[in-house]
PDB file of N, CA, C and O in Angstrom:
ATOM      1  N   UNK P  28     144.170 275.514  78.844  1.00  0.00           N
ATOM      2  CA  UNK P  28     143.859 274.139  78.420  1.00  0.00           C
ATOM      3  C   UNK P  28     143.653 274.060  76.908  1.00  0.00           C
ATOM      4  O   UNK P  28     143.048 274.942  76.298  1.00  0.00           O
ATOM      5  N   UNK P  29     144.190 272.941  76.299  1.00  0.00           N
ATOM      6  CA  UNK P  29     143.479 271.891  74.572  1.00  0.00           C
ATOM      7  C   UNK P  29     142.129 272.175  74.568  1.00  0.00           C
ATOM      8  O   UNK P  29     141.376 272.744  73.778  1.00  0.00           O
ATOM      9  N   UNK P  30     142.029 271.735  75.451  1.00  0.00           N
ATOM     10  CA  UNK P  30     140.784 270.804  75.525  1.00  0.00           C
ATOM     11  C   UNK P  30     140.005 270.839  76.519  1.00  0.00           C
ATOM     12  O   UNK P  30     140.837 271.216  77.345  1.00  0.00           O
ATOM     13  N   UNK P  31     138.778 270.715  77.272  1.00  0.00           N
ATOM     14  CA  UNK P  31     137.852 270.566  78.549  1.00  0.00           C
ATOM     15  C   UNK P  31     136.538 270.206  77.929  1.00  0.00           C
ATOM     16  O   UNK P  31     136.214 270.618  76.815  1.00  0.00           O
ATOM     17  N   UNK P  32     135.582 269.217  78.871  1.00  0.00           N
ATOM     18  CA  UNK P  32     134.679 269.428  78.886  1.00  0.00           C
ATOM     19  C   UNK P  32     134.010 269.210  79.911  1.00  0.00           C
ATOM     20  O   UNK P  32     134.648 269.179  80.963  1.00  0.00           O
ATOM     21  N   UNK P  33     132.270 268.947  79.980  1.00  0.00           N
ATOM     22  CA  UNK P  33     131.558 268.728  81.265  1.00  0.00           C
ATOM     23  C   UNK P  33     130.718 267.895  81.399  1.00  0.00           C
ATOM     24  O   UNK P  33     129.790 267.981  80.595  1.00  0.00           O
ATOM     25  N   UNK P  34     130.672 267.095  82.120  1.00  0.00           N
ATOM     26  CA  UNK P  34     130.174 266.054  81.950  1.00  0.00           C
ATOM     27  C   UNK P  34     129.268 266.060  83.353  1.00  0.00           C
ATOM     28  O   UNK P  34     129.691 266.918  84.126  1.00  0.00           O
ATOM     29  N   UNK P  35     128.103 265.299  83.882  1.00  0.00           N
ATOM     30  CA  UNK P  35     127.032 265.029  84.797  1.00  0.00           C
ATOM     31  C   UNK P  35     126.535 263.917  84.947  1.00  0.00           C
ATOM     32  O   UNK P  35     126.058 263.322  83.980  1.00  0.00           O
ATOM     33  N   UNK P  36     126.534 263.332  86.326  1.00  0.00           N
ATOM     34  CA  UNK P  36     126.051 262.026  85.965  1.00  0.00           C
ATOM     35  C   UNK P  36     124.954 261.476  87.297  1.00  0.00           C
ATOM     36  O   UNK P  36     125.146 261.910  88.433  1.00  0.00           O
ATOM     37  N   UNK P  37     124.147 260.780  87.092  1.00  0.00           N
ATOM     38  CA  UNK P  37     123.125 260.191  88.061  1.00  0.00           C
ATOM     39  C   UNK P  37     123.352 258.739  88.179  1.00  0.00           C
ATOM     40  O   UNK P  37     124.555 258.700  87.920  1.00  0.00           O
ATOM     41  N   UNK P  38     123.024 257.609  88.382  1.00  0.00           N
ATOM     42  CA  UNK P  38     122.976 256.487  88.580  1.00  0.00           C
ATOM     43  C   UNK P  38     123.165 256.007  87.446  1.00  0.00           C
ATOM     44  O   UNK P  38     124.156 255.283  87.343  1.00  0.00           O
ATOM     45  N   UNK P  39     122.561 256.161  86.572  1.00  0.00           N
ATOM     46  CA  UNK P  39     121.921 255.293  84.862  1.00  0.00           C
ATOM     47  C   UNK P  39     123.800 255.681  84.128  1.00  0.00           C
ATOM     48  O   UNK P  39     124.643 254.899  83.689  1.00  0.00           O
ATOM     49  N   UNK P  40     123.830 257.306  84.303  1.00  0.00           N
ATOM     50  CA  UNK P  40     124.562 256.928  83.184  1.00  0.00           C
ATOM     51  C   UNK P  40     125.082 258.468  83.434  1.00  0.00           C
ATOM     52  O   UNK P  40     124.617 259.251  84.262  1.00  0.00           O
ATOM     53  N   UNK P  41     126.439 258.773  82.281  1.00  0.00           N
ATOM     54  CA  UNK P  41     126.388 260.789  82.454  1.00  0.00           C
ATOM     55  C   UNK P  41     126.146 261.205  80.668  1.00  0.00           C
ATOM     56  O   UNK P  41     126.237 260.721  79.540  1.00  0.00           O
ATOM     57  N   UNK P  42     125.769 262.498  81.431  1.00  0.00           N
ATOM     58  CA  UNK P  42     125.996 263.352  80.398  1.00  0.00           C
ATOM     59  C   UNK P  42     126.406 264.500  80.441  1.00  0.00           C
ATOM     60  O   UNK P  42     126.611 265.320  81.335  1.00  0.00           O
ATOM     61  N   UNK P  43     126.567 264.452  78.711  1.00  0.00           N
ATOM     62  CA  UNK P  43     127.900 265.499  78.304  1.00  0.00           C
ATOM     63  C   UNK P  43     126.979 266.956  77.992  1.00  0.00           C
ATOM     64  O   UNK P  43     126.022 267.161  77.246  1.00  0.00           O
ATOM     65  N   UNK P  44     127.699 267.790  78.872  1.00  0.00           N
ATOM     66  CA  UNK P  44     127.026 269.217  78.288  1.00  0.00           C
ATOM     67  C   UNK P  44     127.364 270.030  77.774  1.00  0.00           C
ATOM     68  O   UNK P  44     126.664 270.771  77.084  1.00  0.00           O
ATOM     69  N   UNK P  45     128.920 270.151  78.025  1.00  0.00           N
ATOM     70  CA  UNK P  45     129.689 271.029  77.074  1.00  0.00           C
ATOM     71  C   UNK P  45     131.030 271.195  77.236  1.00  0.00           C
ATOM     72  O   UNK P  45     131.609 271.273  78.320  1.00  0.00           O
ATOM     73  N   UNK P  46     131.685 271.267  75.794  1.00  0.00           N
ATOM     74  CA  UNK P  46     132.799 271.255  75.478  1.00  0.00           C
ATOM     75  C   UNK P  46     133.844 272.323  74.504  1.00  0.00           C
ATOM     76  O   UNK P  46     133.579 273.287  73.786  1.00  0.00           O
ATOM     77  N   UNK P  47     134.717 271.858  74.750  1.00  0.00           N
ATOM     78  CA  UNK P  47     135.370 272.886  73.203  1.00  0.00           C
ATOM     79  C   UNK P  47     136.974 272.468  73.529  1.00  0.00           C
ATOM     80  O   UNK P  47     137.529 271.875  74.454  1.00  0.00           O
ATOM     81  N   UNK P  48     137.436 273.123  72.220  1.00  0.00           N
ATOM     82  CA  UNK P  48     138.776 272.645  72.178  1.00  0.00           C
ATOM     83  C   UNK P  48     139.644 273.815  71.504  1.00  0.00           C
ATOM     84  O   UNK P  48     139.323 274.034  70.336  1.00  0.00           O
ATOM     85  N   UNK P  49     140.731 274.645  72.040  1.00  0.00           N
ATOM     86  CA  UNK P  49     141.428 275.700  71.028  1.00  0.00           C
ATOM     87  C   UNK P  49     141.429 274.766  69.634  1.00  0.00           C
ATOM     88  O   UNK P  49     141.627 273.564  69.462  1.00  0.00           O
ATOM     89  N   UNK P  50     141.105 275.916  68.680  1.00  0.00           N
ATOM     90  CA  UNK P  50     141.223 275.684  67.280  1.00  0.00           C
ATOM     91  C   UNK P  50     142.502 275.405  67.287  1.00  0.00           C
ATOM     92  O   UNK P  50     142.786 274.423  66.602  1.00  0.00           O
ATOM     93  N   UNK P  51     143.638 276.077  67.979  1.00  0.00           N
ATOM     94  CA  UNK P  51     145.108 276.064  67.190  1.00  0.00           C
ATOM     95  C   UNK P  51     145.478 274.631  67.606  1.00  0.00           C
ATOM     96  O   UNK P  51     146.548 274.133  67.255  1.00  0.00           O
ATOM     97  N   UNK P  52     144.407 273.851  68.503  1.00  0.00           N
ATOM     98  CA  UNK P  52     145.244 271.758  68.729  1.00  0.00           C
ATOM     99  C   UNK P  52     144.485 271.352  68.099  1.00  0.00           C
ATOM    100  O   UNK P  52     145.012 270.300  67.739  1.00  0.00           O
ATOM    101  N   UNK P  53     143.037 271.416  67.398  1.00  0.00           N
ATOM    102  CA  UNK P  53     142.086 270.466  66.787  1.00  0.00           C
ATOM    103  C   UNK P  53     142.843 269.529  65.782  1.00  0.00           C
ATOM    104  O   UNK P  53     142.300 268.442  65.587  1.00  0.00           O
ATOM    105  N   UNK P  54     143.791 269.735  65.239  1.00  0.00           N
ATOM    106  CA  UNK P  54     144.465 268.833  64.570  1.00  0.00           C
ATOM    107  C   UNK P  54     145.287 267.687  65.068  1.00  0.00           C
ATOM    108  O   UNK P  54     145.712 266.783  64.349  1.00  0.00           O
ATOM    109  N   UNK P  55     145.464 267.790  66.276  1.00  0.00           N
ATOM    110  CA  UNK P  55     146.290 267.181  67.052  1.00  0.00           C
ATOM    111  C   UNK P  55     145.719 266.055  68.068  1.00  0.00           C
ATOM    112  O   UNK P  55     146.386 265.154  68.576  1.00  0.00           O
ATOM    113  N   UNK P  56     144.034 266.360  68.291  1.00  0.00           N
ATOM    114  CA  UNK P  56     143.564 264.775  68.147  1.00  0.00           C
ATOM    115  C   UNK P  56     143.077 265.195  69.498  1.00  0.00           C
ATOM    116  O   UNK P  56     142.420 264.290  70.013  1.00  0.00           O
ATOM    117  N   UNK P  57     143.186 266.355  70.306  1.00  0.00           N
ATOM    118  CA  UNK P  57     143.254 266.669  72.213  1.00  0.00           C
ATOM    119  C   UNK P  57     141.884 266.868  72.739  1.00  0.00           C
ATOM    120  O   UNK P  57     141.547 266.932  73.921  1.00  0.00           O
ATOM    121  N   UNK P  58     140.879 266.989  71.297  1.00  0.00           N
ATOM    122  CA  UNK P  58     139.648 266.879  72.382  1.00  0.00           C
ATOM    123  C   UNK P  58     138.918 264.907  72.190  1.00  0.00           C
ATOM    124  O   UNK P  58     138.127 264.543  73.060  1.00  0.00           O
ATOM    125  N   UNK P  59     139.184 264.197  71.388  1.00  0.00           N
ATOM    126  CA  UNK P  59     139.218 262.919  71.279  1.00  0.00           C
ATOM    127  C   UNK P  59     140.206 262.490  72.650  1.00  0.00           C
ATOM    128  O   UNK P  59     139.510 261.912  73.486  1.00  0.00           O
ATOM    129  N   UNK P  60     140.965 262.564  72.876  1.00  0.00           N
ATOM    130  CA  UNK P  60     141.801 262.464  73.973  1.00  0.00           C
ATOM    131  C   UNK P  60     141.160 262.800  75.023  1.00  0.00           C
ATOM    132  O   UNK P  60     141.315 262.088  76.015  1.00  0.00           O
ATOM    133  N   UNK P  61     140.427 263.758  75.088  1.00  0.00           N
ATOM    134  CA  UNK P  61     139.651 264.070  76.278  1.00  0.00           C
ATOM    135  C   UNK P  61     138.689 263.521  76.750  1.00  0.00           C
ATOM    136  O   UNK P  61     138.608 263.198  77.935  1.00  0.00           O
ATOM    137  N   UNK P  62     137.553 263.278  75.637  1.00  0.00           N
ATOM    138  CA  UNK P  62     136.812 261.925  75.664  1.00  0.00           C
ATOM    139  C   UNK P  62     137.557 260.644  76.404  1.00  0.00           C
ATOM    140  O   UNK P  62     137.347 260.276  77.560  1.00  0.00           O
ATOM    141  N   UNK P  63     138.341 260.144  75.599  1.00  0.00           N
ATOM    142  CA  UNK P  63     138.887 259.183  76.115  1.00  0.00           C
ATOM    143  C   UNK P  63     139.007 259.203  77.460  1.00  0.00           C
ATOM    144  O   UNK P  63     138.348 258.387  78.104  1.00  0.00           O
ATOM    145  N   UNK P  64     139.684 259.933  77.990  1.00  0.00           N
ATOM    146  CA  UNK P  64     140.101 259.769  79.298  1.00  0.00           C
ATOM    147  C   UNK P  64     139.037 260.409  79.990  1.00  0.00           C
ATOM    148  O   UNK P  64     139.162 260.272  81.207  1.00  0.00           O
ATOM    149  N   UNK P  65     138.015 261.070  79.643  1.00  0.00           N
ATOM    150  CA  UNK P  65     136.448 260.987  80.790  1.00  0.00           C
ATOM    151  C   UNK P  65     135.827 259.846  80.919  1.00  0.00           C
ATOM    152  O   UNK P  65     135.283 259.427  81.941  1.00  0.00           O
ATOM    153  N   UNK P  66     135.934 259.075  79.380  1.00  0.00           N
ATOM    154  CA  UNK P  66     134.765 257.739  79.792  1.00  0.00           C
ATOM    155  C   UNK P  66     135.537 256.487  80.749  1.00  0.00           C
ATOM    156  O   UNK P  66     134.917 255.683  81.447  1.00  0.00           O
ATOM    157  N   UNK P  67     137.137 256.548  80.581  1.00  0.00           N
ATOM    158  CA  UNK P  67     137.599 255.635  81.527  1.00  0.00           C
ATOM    159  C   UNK P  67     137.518 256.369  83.001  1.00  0.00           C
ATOM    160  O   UNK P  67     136.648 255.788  83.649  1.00  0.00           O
ATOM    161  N   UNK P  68     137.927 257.103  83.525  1.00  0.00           N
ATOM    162  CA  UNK P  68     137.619 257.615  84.392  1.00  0.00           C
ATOM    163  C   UNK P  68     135.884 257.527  85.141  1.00  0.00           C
ATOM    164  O   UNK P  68     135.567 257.283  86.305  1.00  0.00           O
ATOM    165  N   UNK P  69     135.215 257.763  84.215  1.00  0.00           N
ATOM    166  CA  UNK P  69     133.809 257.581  84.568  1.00  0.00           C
ATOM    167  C   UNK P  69     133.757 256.452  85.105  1.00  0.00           C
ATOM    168  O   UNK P  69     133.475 256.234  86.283  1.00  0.00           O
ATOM    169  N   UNK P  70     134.122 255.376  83.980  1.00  0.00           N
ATOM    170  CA  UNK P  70     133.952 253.858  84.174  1.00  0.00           C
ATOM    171  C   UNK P  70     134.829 253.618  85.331  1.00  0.00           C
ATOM    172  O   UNK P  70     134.289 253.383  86.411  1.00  0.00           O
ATOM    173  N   UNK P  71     136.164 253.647  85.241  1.00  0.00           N
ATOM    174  CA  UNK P  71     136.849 252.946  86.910  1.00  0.00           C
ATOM    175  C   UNK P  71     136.701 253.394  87.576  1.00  0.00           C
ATOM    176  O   UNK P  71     136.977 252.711  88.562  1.00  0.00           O
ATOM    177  N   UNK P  72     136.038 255.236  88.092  1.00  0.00           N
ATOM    178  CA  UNK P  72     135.918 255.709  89.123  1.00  0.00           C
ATOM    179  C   UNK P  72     134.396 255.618  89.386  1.00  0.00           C
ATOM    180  O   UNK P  72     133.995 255.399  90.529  1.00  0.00           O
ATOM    181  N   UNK P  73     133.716 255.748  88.564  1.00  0.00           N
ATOM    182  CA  UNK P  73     132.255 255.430  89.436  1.00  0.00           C
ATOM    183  C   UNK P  73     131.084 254.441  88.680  1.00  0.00           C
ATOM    184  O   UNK P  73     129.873 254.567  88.500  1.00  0.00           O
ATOM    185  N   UNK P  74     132.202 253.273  88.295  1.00  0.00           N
ATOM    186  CA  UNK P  74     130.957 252.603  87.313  1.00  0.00           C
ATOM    187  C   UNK P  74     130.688 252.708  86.443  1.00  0.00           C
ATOM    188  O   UNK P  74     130.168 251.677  86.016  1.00  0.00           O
ATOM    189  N   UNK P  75     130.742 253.815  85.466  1.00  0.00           N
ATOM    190  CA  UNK P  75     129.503 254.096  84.808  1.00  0.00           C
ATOM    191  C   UNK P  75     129.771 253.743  83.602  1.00  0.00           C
ATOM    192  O   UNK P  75     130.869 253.979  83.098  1.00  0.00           O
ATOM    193  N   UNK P  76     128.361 252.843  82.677  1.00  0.00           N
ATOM    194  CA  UNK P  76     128.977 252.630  81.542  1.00  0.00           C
ATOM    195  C   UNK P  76     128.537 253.063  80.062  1.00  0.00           C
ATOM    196  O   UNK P  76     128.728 252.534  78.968  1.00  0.00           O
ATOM    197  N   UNK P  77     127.847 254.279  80.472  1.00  0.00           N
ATOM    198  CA  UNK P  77     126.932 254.710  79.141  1.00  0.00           C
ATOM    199  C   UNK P  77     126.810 256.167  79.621  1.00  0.00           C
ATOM    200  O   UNK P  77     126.360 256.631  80.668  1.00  0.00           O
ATOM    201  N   UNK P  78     127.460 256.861  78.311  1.00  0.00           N
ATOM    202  CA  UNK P  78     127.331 258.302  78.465  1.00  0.00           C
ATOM    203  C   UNK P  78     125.972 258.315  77.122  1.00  0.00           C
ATOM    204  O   UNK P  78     125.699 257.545  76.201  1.00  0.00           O
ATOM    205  N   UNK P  79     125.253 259.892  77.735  1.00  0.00           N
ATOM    206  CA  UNK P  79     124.512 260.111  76.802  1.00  0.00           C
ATOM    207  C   UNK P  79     125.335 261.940  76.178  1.00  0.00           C
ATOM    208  O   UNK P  79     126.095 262.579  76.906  1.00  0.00           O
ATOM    209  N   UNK P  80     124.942 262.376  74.847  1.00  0.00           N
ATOM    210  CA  UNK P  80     125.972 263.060  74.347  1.00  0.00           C
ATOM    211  C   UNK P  80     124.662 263.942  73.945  1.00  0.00           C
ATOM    212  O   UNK P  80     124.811 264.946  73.247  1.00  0.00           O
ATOM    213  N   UNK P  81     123.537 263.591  74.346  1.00  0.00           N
ATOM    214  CA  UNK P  81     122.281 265.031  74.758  1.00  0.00           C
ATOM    215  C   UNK P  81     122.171 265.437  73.296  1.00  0.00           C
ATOM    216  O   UNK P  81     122.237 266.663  73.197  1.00  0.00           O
ATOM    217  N   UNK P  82     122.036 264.867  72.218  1.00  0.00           N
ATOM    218  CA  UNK P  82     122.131 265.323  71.202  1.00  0.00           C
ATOM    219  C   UNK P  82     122.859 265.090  70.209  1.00  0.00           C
ATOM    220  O   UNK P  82     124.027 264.872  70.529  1.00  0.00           O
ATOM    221  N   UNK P  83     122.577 265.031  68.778  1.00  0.00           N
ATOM    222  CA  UNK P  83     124.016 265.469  67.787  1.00  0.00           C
ATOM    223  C   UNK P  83     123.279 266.724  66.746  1.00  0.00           C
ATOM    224  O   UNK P  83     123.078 266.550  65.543  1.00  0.00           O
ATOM    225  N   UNK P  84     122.927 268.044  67.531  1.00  0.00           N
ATOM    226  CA  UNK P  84     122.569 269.095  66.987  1.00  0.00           C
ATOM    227  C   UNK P  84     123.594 269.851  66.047  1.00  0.00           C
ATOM    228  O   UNK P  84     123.192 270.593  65.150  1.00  0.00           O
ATOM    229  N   UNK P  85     125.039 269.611  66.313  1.00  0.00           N
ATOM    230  CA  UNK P  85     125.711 270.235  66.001  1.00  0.00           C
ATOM    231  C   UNK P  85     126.135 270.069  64.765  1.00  0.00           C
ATOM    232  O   UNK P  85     126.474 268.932  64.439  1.00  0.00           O
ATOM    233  N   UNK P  86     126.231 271.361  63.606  1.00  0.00           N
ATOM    234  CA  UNK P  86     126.616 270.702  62.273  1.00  0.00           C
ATOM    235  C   UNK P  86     127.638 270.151  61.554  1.00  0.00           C
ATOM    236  O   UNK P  86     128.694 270.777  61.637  1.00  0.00           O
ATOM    237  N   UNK P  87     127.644 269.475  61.086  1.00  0.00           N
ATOM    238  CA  UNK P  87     128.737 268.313  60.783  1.00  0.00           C
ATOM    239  C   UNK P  87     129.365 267.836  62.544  1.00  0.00           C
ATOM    240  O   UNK P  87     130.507 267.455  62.291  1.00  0.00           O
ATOM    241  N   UNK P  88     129.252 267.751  63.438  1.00  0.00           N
ATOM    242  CA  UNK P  88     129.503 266.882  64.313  1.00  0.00           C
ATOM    243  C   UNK P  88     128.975 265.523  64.957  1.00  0.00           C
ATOM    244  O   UNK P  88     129.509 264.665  65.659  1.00  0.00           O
ATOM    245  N   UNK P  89     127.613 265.701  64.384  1.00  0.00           N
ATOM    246  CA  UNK P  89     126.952 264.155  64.595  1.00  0.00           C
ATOM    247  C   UNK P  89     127.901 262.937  63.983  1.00  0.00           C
ATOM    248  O   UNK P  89     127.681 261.804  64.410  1.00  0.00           O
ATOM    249  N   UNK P  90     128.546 263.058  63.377  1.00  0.00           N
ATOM    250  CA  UNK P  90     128.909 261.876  62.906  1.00  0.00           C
ATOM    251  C   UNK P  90     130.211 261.381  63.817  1.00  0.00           C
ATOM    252  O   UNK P  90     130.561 260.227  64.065  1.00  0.00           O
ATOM    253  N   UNK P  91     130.847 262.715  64.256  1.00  0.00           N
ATOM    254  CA  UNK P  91     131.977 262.623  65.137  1.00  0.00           C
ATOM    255  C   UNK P  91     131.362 261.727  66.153  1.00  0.00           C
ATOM    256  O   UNK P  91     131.768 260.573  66.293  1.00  0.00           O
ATOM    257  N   UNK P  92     130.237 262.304  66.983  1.00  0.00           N
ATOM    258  CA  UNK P  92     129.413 261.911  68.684  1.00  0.00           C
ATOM    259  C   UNK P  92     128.805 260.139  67.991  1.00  0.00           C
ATOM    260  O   UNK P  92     128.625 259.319  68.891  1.00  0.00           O
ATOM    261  N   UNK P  93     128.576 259.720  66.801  1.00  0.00           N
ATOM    262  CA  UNK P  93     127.810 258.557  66.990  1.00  0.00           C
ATOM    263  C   UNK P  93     129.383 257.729  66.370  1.00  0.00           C
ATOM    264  O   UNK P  93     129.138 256.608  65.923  1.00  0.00           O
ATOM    265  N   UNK P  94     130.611 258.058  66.311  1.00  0.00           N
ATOM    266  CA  UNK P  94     131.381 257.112  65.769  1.00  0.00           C
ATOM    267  C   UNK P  94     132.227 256.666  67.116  1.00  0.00           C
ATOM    268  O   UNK P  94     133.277 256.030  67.221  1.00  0.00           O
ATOM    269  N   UNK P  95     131.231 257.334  68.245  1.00  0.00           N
ATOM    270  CA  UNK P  95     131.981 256.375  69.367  1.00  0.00           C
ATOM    271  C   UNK P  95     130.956 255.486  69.516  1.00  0.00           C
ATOM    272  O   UNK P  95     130.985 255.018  70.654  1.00  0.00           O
ATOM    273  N   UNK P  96     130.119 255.080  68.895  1.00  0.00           N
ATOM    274  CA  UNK P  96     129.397 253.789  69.020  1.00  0.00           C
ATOM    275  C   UNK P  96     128.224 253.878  69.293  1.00  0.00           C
ATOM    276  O   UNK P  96     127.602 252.905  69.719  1.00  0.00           O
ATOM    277  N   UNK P  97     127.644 255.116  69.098  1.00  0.00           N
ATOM    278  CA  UNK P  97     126.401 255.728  69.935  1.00  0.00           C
ATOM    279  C   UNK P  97     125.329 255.683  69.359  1.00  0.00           C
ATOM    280  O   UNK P  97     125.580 255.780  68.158  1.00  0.00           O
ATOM    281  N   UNK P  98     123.732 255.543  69.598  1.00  0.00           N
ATOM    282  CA  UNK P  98     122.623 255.180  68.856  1.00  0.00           C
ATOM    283  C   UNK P  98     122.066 256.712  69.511  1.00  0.00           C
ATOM    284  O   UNK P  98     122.239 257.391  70.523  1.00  0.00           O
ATOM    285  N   UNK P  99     121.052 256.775  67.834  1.00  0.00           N
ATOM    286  CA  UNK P  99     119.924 258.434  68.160  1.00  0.00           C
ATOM    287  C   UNK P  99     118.855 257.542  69.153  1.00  0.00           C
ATOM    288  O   UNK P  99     118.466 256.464  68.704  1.00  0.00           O
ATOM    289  N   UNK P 100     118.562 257.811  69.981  1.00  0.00           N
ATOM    290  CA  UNK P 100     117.216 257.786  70.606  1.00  0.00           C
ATOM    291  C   UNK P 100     116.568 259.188  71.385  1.00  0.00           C
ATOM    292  O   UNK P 100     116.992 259.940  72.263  1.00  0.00           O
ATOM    293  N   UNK P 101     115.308 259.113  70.571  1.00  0.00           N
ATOM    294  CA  UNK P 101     114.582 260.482  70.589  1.00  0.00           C
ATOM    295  C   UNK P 101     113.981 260.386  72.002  1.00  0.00           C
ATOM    296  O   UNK P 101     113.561 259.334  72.483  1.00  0.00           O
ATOM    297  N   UNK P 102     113.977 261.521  72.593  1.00  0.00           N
ATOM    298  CA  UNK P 102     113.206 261.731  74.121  1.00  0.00           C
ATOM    299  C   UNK P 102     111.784 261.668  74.134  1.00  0.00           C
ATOM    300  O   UNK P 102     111.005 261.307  75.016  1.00  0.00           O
ATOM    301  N   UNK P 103     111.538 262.241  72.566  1.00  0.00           N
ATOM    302  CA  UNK P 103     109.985 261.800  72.962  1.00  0.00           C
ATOM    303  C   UNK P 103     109.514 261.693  71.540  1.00  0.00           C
ATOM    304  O   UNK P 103     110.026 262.125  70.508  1.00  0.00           O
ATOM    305  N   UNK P 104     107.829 260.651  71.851  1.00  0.00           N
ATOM    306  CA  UNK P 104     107.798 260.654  69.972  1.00  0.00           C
ATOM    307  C   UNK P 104     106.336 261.669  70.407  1.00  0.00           C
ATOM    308  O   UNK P 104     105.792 261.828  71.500  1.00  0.00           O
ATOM    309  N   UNK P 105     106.065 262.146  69.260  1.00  0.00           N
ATOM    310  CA  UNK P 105     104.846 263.018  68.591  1.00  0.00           C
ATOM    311  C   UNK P 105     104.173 262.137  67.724  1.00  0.00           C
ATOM    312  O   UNK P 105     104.732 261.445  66.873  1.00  0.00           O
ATOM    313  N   UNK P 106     102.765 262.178  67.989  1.00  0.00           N
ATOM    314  CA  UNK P 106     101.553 261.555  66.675  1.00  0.00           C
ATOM    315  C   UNK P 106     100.675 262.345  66.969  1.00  0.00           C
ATOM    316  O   UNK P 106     100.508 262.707  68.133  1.00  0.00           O
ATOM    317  N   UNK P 107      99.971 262.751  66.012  1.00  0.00           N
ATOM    318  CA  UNK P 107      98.762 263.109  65.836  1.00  0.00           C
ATOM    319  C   UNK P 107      97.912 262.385  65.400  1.00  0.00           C
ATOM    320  O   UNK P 107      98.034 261.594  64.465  1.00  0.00           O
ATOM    321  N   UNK P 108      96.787 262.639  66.175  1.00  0.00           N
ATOM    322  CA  UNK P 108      95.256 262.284  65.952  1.00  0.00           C
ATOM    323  C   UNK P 108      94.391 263.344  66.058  1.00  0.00           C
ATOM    324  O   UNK P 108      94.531 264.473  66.529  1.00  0.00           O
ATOM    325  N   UNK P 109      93.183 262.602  65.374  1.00  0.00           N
ATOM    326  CA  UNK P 109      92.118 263.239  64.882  1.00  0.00           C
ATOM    327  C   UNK P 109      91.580 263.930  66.224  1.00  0.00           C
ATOM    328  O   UNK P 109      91.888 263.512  67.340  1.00  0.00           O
ATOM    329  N   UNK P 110      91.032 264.651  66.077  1.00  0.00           N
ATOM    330  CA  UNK P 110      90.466 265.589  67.695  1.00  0.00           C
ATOM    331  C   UNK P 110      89.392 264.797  67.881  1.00  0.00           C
ATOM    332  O   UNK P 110      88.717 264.432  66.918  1.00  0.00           O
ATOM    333  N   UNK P 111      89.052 264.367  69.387  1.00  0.00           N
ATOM    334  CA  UNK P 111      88.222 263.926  69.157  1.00  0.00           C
ATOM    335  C   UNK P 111      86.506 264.581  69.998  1.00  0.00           C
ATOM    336  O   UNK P 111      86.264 265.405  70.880  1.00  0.00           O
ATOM    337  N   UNK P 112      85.879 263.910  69.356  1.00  0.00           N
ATOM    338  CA  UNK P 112      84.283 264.821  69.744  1.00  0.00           C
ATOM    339  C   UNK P 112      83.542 264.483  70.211  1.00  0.00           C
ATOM    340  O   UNK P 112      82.553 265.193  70.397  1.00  0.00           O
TER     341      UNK P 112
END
């Protein structure tokens, strides 16, 4: 294969866990293509209309994962407070 990846999904929505693409097609557009044809598939075969992409840890690839239209929302927030006594 170009291209594969893996995708999981529950009611709400799927997500993506992992992917890759031979270096020798990355020019050739086959893991974008792959995308493509998971989220229609998702969508006409079981509904679904919101993938989550679990992240944009990867360096220089965040910009790739949010230029399909995608917003950061953090799983959890952190504050600190004073201890209290």
């Amino acid at each position: 294969p170009m291209s594969g990846s893996l995708f999981v999904f529950d009611r709400f929505r799927a997500y993506y866990l992992i992917g890759g693409t031979d270096p020798d097609f990355r020019q050739y557009g086959v893991g974008t293509r792959n995308f493509h044809d998971v989220f229609v598939r998702l969508n006409s075969e079981l509904g679904i209309k919101e993938v989550d992409f679990v992240g944009v840890n990867s360096p220089g690839r965040g910009g790739y994962k949010l230029s399909f239209g995608a917003r950061i929302v953090p799983y959890f927030f952190i504050q600190k407070r004073p201890a209290q006594k």
